[in-house]
Short mmCIF file of N, CA, C and O in Angstrom, two decimals:
data_model
loop_
_atom_site.label_atom_id
_atom_site.label_comp_id
_atom_site.label_asym_id
_atom_site.label_seq_id
_atom_site.Cartn_x
_atom_site.Cartn_y
_atom_site.Cartn_z
N MET X 266 -12.12 -48.25 2.04
CA MET X 266 -10.68 -48.91 2.29
C MET X 266 -10.24 -48.13 0.98
O MET X 266 -8.80 -48.10 0.99
N ASN X 267 -11.13 -48.86 -0.17
CA ASN X 267 -10.46 -48.92 -1.47
C ASN X 267 -10.35 -47.03 -1.75
O ASN X 267 -9.27 -46.75 -2.39
N THR X 268 -11.07 -46.80 -1.21
CA THR X 268 -11.10 -44.94 -1.25
C THR X 268 -10.51 -44.55 -1.08
O THR X 268 -9.42 -43.67 -1.25
N LYS X 269 -9.88 -45.00 0.35
CA LYS X 269 -8.82 -44.61 1.00
C LYS X 269 -7.40 -44.50 0.10
O LYS X 269 -6.71 -43.95 0.47
N ILE X 270 -7.25 -45.75 -0.15
CA ILE X 270 -5.93 -46.17 -1.05
C ILE X 270 -5.79 -45.64 -2.20
O ILE X 270 -4.74 -44.87 -2.50
N ALA X 271 -6.91 -45.16 -2.92
CA ALA X 271 -7.03 -44.38 -4.29
C ALA X 271 -6.48 -43.21 -3.75
O ALA X 271 -5.63 -42.34 -4.73
N PHE X 272 -7.25 -42.53 -2.53
CA PHE X 272 -6.75 -41.40 -2.07
C PHE X 272 -5.28 -40.98 -2.02
O PHE X 272 -4.51 -39.80 -2.39
N LEU X 273 -4.90 -41.86 -0.82
CA LEU X 273 -3.23 -41.88 -0.99
C LEU X 273 -1.97 -42.21 -2.22
O LEU X 273 -1.45 -41.60 -2.40
N SER X 274 -2.74 -42.69 -3.34
CA SER X 274 -2.13 -43.10 -4.49
C SER X 274 -2.09 -41.84 -5.45
O SER X 274 -1.09 -41.33 -5.69
N LEU X 275 -3.11 -41.26 -5.43
CA LEU X 275 -3.10 -39.86 -5.99
C LEU X 275 -2.40 -38.82 -5.54
O LEU X 275 -1.90 -37.84 -6.11
N LEU X 276 -2.70 -38.49 -4.41
CA LEU X 276 -1.67 -37.54 -3.06
C LEU X 276 -0.18 -38.34 -3.44
O LEU X 276 0.61 -37.09 -3.71
N ALA X 277 0.25 -39.16 -3.66
CA ALA X 277 1.64 -39.61 -3.86
C ALA X 277 2.07 -39.34 -5.16
O ALA X 277 3.09 -38.52 -5.15
N ALA X 278 1.22 -39.92 -6.00
CA ALA X 278 1.65 -39.19 -7.15
C ALA X 278 1.67 -37.70 -7.84
O ALA X 278 2.68 -37.33 -8.40
N SER X 279 0.78 -36.79 -7.18
CA SER X 279 0.96 -35.40 -7.63
C SER X 279 1.92 -34.75 -6.60
O SER X 279 2.61 -33.87 -7.23
N VAL X 280 2.50 -35.40 -5.18
CA VAL X 280 3.76 -34.92 -4.95
C VAL X 280 4.92 -35.09 -5.66
O VAL X 280 5.58 -34.31 -6.06
N ILE X 281 4.99 -36.63 -6.28
CA ILE X 281 6.07 -37.01 -7.20
C ILE X 281 6.20 -36.05 -7.90
O ILE X 281 7.00 -35.26 -9.02
N ALA X 282 5.02 -36.08 -9.27
CA ALA X 282 4.86 -34.81 -10.29
C ALA X 282 5.14 -33.57 -10.08
O ALA X 282 5.87 -32.87 -10.72
N GLY X 283 4.62 -33.05 -8.77
CA GLY X 283 5.10 -31.52 -8.59
C GLY X 283 6.26 -31.12 -8.47
O GLY X 283 6.78 -30.41 -8.91
N THR X 284 7.21 -32.69 -7.76
CA THR X 284 8.75 -32.14 -7.71
C THR X 284 9.34 -32.67 -9.18
O THR X 284 10.36 -32.08 -9.23
N ALA X 285 9.03 -33.27 -9.79
CA ALA X 285 9.47 -33.30 -11.11
C ALA X 285 9.30 -31.76 -12.17
O ALA X 285 10.20 -31.63 -13.08
N PHE X 286 8.22 -31.06 -11.97
CA PHE X 286 7.95 -29.66 -12.72
C PHE X 286 8.87 -29.00 -11.99
O PHE X 286 9.25 -28.19 -12.93
N ALA X 287 9.62 -28.82 -10.97
CA ALA X 287 10.49 -27.80 -10.70
C ALA X 287 12.05 -28.20 -11.32
O ALA X 287 12.36 -29.13 -11.51
N GLY X 288 12.23 -26.81 -11.82
CA GLY X 288 13.34 -26.80 -12.26
C GLY X 288 14.70 -25.88 -12.13
O GLY X 288 14.35 -25.47 -11.01
N ILE X 289 15.77 -25.84 -12.84
CA ILE X 289 16.67 -25.16 -12.69
C ILE X 289 16.12 -23.55 -12.29
O ILE X 289 17.08 -22.86 -11.60
N LEU X 290 15.54 -23.48 -12.54
CA LEU X 290 14.82 -22.08 -12.75
C LEU X 290 14.15 -21.51 -11.34
O LEU X 290 14.17 -20.58 -11.02
N ASP X 291 13.74 -22.80 -10.72
CA ASP X 291 12.96 -23.14 -9.68
C ASP X 291 14.21 -23.27 -8.01
O ASP X 291 13.63 -23.20 -6.99
N GLU X 292 15.05 -23.07 -8.30
CA GLU X 292 16.30 -23.64 -7.41
C GLU X 292 16.97 -21.93 -7.08
O GLU X 292 17.85 -21.22 -7.96
N PRO X 293 16.58 -22.01 -5.44
CA PRO X 293 17.45 -20.80 -5.46
C PRO X 293 18.67 -20.28 -4.61
O PRO X 293 19.01 -19.44 -5.78
N LYS X 294 19.30 -21.58 -5.04
CA LYS X 294 20.93 -22.16 -5.00
C LYS X 294 21.57 -21.36 -6.63
O LYS X 294 22.73 -20.47 -6.96
N MET X 295 20.95 -21.78 -7.43
CA MET X 295 20.82 -21.07 -8.54
C MET X 295 21.00 -19.89 -9.32
O MET X 295 21.77 -19.39 -9.80
N MET X 296 19.90 -19.14 -8.87
CA MET X 296 19.14 -18.04 -9.37
C MET X 296 19.88 -17.04 -8.40
O MET X 296 19.83 -16.14 -9.12
N ALA X 297 20.21 -17.05 -7.28
CA ALA X 297 20.27 -16.41 -6.12
C ALA X 297 21.50 -15.12 -6.98
O ALA X 297 21.40 -14.39 -7.22
N PRO X 298 22.61 -16.23 -7.41
CA PRO X 298 23.89 -14.78 -7.82
C PRO X 298 23.41 -14.13 -8.79
O PRO X 298 24.40 -13.08 -9.78
N PHE X 299 22.11 -14.02 -9.80
CA PHE X 299 21.77 -13.16 -10.82
C PHE X 299 20.90 -11.88 -10.41
O PHE X 299 20.45 -11.18 -11.06
N PHE X 300 20.70 -12.11 -8.49
CA PHE X 300 19.92 -10.84 -7.86
C PHE X 300 20.63 -10.27 -6.84
O PHE X 300 21.82 -11.14 -6.80
N THR X 301 20.32 -9.06 -6.79
CA THR X 301 21.00 -8.51 -6.12
C THR X 301 20.46 -8.51 -4.70
O THR X 301 20.96 -8.37 -3.61
N ASP X 302 18.95 -9.08 -4.30
CA ASP X 302 18.49 -9.49 -2.85
C ASP X 302 18.23 -10.81 -2.92
O ASP X 302 18.20 -11.75 -3.50
N LYS X 303 17.96 -11.15 -1.28
CA LYS X 303 17.29 -12.38 -0.87
C LYS X 303 16.37 -12.73 -1.36
O LYS X 303 16.12 -14.02 -1.65
N THR X 304 15.31 -11.36 -1.61
CA THR X 304 13.80 -11.94 -2.19
C THR X 304 14.09 -12.18 -3.40
O THR X 304 12.86 -12.84 -4.48
N MET X 305 15.25 -11.86 -4.05
CA MET X 305 15.14 -12.20 -6.10
C MET X 305 14.20 -11.68 -6.60
O MET X 305 13.34 -11.76 -7.29
N LYS X 306 14.38 -10.59 -6.26
CA LYS X 306 13.05 -9.62 -6.80
C LYS X 306 13.70 -8.37 -7.63
O LYS X 306 13.22 -8.12 -8.95
N THR X 307 15.19 -8.14 -7.71
CA THR X 307 16.14 -7.15 -8.77
C THR X 307 17.55 -7.91 -8.91
O THR X 307 18.03 -8.56 -8.42
N MET X 308 17.14 -7.81 -10.09
CA MET X 308 18.28 -8.50 -10.77
C MET X 308 19.41 -7.88 -11.26
O MET X 308 19.25 -6.41 -10.79
N LYS X 309 20.75 -8.30 -10.94
CA LYS X 309 21.87 -7.61 -11.37
C LYS X 309 21.94 -6.66 -12.65
O LYS X 309 20.79 -7.15 -13.55
N SER X 310 22.86 -5.71 -12.71
CA SER X 310 23.11 -4.93 -13.87
C SER X 310 23.88 -6.40 -15.38
O SER X 310 23.74 -7.54 -14.72
N ASP X 311 23.33 -5.78 -16.06
CA ASP X 311 23.97 -6.66 -17.50
C ASP X 311 24.83 -7.26 -17.49
O ASP X 311 25.59 -8.47 -17.92
N ALA X 312 25.75 -6.58 -16.89
CA ALA X 312 27.47 -6.24 -17.13
C ALA X 312 27.72 -7.82 -15.68
O ALA X 312 28.43 -9.05 -16.01
N ASP X 313 26.79 -7.25 -14.78
CA ASP X 313 27.22 -8.30 -13.53
C ASP X 313 26.43 -9.74 -13.78
O ASP X 313 26.82 -10.94 -13.64
N MET X 314 25.45 -9.80 -14.64
CA MET X 314 24.76 -10.66 -15.10
C MET X 314 25.95 -12.16 -15.55
O MET X 314 25.17 -13.12 -15.95
N LYS X 315 25.96 -11.15 -16.53
CA LYS X 315 26.96 -11.52 -17.46
C LYS X 315 28.08 -12.26 -16.79
O LYS X 315 28.54 -13.89 -17.49
N LYS X 316 28.55 -11.63 -16.08
CA LYS X 316 29.84 -12.49 -14.94
C LYS X 316 29.53 -13.72 -14.48
O LYS X 316 30.42 -14.38 -14.53
N VAL X 317 28.41 -13.86 -13.92
CA VAL X 317 27.73 -14.47 -13.18
C VAL X 317 27.35 -15.79 -14.26
O VAL X 317 28.16 -16.77 -14.27
N TRP X 318 27.03 -15.49 -15.32
CA TRP X 318 26.55 -16.78 -16.40
C TRP X 318 28.25 -17.13 -16.80
O TRP X 318 28.23 -18.05 -17.41
N ALA X 319 29.24 -16.85 -17.15
CA ALA X 319 30.46 -16.65 -17.73
C ALA X 319 30.73 -18.16 -16.85
O ALA X 319 31.38 -18.78 -16.93
N LYS X 320 30.70 -18.15 -15.30
CA LYS X 320 31.46 -18.52 -14.30
C LYS X 320 30.73 -19.78 -14.36
O LYS X 320 30.63 -20.71 -13.72
N MET X 321 29.51 -20.10 -14.77
CA MET X 321 28.37 -21.34 -14.39
C MET X 321 28.84 -22.22 -15.10
O MET X 321 29.34 -21.78 -16.66
N SER X 322 28.27 -23.43 -15.27
CA SER X 322 28.98 -24.67 -15.84
C SER X 322 28.37 -24.82 -17.06
O SER X 322 27.20 -24.04 -17.08
N LYS X 323 29.13 -25.19 -17.95
CA LYS X 323 27.97 -25.50 -19.08
C LYS X 323 26.67 -26.18 -19.54
O LYS X 323 25.81 -25.91 -19.55
N LYS X 324 26.79 -26.84 -18.12
CA LYS X 324 25.71 -28.19 -18.23
C LYS X 324 24.39 -27.21 -17.44
O LYS X 324 23.06 -26.87 -17.96
N HIS X 325 24.80 -26.08 -16.36
CA HIS X 325 23.80 -25.39 -15.81
C HIS X 325 23.38 -24.39 -16.70
O HIS X 325 21.87 -23.68 -16.74
N GLN X 326 24.53 -23.90 -17.55
CA GLN X 326 24.05 -23.05 -18.58
C GLN X 326 22.95 -23.73 -19.73
O GLN X 326 21.92 -22.82 -20.23
N THR X 327 22.95 -24.43 -20.11
CA THR X 327 22.35 -25.51 -21.06
C THR X 327 21.26 -25.70 -20.17
O THR X 327 19.96 -25.59 -21.11
N ALA X 328 21.12 -26.25 -19.18
CA ALA X 328 19.92 -26.54 -18.64
C ALA X 328 18.42 -25.43 -18.60
O ALA X 328 17.71 -25.32 -18.66
N MET X 329 19.50 -24.01 -17.95
CA MET X 329 18.60 -22.22 -17.67
C MET X 329 18.57 -22.22 -19.31
O MET X 329 16.85 -22.00 -19.39
N MET X 330 19.00 -22.40 -20.25
CA MET X 330 18.80 -21.98 -21.96
C MET X 330 17.02 -22.80 -22.30
O MET X 330 16.58 -22.60 -22.83
N LYS X 331 17.67 -24.37 -21.88
CA LYS X 331 16.35 -25.38 -22.13
C LYS X 331 14.97 -24.94 -21.74
O LYS X 331 13.63 -24.70 -22.18
N GLU X 332 15.14 -24.38 -19.96
CA GLU X 332 14.36 -23.89 -19.91
C GLU X 332 13.35 -22.77 -19.77
O GLU X 332 12.20 -22.26 -20.02
N CYS X 333 14.45 -22.20 -20.44
CA CYS X 333 13.62 -20.87 -20.69
C CYS X 333 12.94 -20.64 -21.98
O CYS X 333 12.58 -19.67 -22.28
N GLN X 334 13.49 -21.84 -22.95
CA GLN X 334 12.45 -21.91 -24.15
C GLN X 334 11.69 -22.62 -23.99
O GLN X 334 10.61 -22.81 -25.06
N ASP X 335 11.26 -23.36 -22.92
CA ASP X 335 9.90 -23.74 -22.63
C ASP X 335 9.01 -23.00 -22.01
O ASP X 335 9.05 -22.27 -21.10
N ALA X 336 7.87 -22.57 -22.68
CA ALA X 336 6.99 -21.42 -22.58
C ALA X 336 6.34 -21.39 -20.98
O ALA X 336 6.14 -21.01 -20.38
N ALA X 337 6.25 -23.31 -20.66
CA ALA X 337 5.47 -23.01 -19.43
C ALA X 337 6.55 -22.43 -18.16
O ALA X 337 6.01 -22.63 -17.05
N MET X 338 7.50 -23.51 -18.51
CA MET X 338 8.76 -23.41 -17.44
C MET X 338 9.36 -21.71 -17.39
O MET X 338 9.30 -21.46 -16.09
N SER X 339 8.92 -21.11 -18.15
CA SER X 339 9.47 -19.59 -18.14
C SER X 339 8.48 -18.78 -17.98
O SER X 339 8.94 -17.78 -17.44
N LYS X 340 7.78 -19.02 -17.83
CA LYS X 340 6.47 -17.83 -18.14
C LYS X 340 6.55 -17.22 -16.36
O LYS X 340 6.41 -16.12 -16.71
N PRO X 341 7.24 -17.79 -15.61
CA PRO X 341 7.59 -17.29 -14.29
C PRO X 341 8.58 -16.37 -13.92
O PRO X 341 8.84 -15.75 -13.43
N HIS X 342 9.31 -16.70 -14.81
CA HIS X 342 10.93 -16.23 -15.03
C HIS X 342 10.95 -15.61 -16.18
O HIS X 342 11.91 -15.26 -16.81
N ALA X 343 9.88 -14.94 -16.76
CA ALA X 343 9.89 -14.08 -18.17
C ALA X 343 10.56 -13.05 -18.40
O ALA X 343 11.92 -13.10 -19.22
N GLU X 344 11.32 -12.29 -17.69
CA GLU X 344 11.92 -11.40 -17.26
C GLU X 344 13.01 -11.55 -16.99
O GLU X 344 14.44 -11.16 -17.96
N PHE X 345 13.82 -12.75 -16.43
CA PHE X 345 15.02 -13.06 -16.43
C PHE X 345 15.26 -14.10 -17.51
O PHE X 345 16.56 -13.55 -17.83
N CYS X 346 14.47 -14.71 -18.06
CA CYS X 346 14.49 -15.42 -19.56
C CYS X 346 14.85 -14.36 -20.43
O CYS X 346 16.20 -14.63 -21.33
N ALA X 347 14.20 -13.18 -20.85
CA ALA X 347 14.73 -12.21 -21.66
C ALA X 347 15.98 -11.86 -21.29
O ALA X 347 16.45 -11.58 -22.41
N LYS X 348 16.20 -11.58 -20.25
CA LYS X 348 17.67 -11.21 -20.24
C LYS X 348 18.82 -12.07 -20.35
O LYS X 348 20.04 -12.01 -21.00
N LEU X 349 18.54 -13.72 -20.26
CA LEU X 349 18.96 -14.38 -20.00
C LEU X 349 19.31 -15.06 -21.73
O LEU X 349 20.91 -15.32 -22.33
N ASN X 350 18.39 -14.63 -22.54
CA ASN X 350 18.57 -15.26 -23.82
C ASN X 350 19.41 -13.46 -24.89
O ASN X 350 19.98 -14.21 -25.55
N ALA X 351 19.09 -12.61 -24.09
CA ALA X 351 19.92 -11.37 -24.30
C ALA X 351 21.49 -11.89 -24.15
O ALA X 351 22.49 -11.66 -25.33
N LEU X 352 21.46 -11.89 -23.27
CA LEU X 352 23.21 -12.55 -22.68
C LEU X 352 23.99 -13.35 -23.39
O LEU X 352 25.09 -13.28 -24.40
N ALA X 353 23.36 -14.49 -24.17
CA ALA X 353 23.48 -15.95 -24.80
C ALA X 353 23.14 -15.45 -25.85
O ALA X 353 23.48 -16.32 -26.62
N GLY X 354 23.00 -14.47 -26.68
CA GLY X 354 22.78 -14.15 -27.76
C GLY X 354 22.00 -14.93 -28.29
O GLY X 354 22.18 -15.11 -30.17
N HIS X 355 20.70 -15.27 -28.12
CA HIS X 355 19.64 -15.28 -28.21
C HIS X 355 18.37 -14.70 -28.95
O HIS X 355 17.50 -14.84 -29.39
N ALA X 356 18.53 -13.29 -28.34
CA ALA X 356 17.48 -12.43 -28.42
C ALA X 356 17.67 -11.20 -29.50
O ALA X 356 18.26 -11.74 -30.47
#
């Protein structure tokens, strides 16, 4: 019985931790405007990305930039973060 409780506790903790690690760069709703297709494989042109960036709230801009500065968070989004840094004047 104790093994079952320990396993369920570990499972619950991993689910909660996994959710906590998801950030704004992992939210399709936030990322989709920067891409030309639903699969989010092809980024928009620099000019179009700049327009999307300008329309975004400062809160979301700050969150995206923070995640792009974090090596672990930005790794799967390296190309996107490189463009975003250039648009924001950090490149």
